[in-house]
Amino acid sequence: MSDRYFHLLERHQKLDAALRIARDPLDVLRLARLKSVIKTRLARLFLRRPEAALLATV
């Protein structure tokens, strides 16, 4: 696992934890959007790997 992937995964988990305790609707929307951005970056990073591209086509 690369450092970049690990860092993004860690941020995703922290956002998930913050989202669970958020009460303000605006905070929930902001955190959900940030989590979505991180999830997209993780997916893009995962699909760059040649072996992952093969798994995605199966």
Coordinates of C-alpha atoms in Angstrom, one line a residue:
M1 CA 0.0 0.0 0.0
S2 CA 1.5 3.3 -1.0
D3 CA 1.8 6.3 1.4
R4 CA -0.6 8.3 -0.7
Y5 CA -3.2 5.6 -0.7
F6 CA -2.8 5.1 3.1
H7 CA -3.1 8.9 3.7
L8 CA -6.3 9.1 1.7
L9 CA -7.7 6.1 3.4
E10 CA -6.9 7.6 6.8
R11 CA -8.6 10.9 5.8
H12 CA -11.7 9.0 4.6
Q13 CA -12.0 7.2 7.9
K14 CA -11.6 10.4 9.9
L15 CA -14.3 12.1 7.7
D16 CA -16.6 9.1 8.3
A17 CA -16.1 9.4 12.0
A18 CA -16.8 13.1 12.0
L19 CA -19.8 12.6 9.8
R20 CA -21.3 10.2 12.4
I21 CA -21.2 12.8 15.2
A22 CA -22.1 15.9 13.1
R23 CA -25.4 17.4 14.0
D24 CA -25.5 20.6 11.9
P25 CA -27.0 19.9 8.4
L26 CA -24.5 22.2 6.8
D27 CA -21.6 20.3 8.5
V28 CA -23.1 17.0 7.3
L29 CA -23.3 18.3 3.7
R30 CA -19.7 19.6 3.9
L31 CA -18.3 16.4 5.4
A32 CA -20.2 14.2 3.0
R33 CA -18.9 16.2 0.0
L34 CA -15.3 16.0 1.3
K35 CA -15.7 12.2 1.9
S36 CA -17.0 11.8 -1.7
V37 CA -14.0 13.7 -3.1
I38 CA -11.6 11.5 -1.1
K39 CA -13.5 8.4 -2.3
T40 CA -13.1 9.5 -5.9
R41 CA -9.4 10.1 -5.4
L42 CA -9.0 6.6 -3.8
A43 CA -10.8 5.0 -6.8
R44 CA -8.6 6.9 -9.3
L45 CA -5.5 5.9 -7.5
F46 CA -6.6 2.3 -7.3
L47 CA -7.4 2.1 -11.0
R48 CA -4.0 3.4 -12.0
R49 CA -2.4 0.2 -10.9
P50 CA -2.1 -2.3 -13.8
E51 CA -3.3 -5.3 -11.8
A52 CA -6.3 -3.3 -10.5
A53 CA -7.4 -2.5 -14.0
L54 CA -7.5 -6.2 -14.7
L55 CA -9.7 -6.8 -11.7
A56 CA -12.1 -4.0 -12.7
T57 CA -12.8 -5.7 -16.0
V58 CA -13.7 -9.0 -14.5

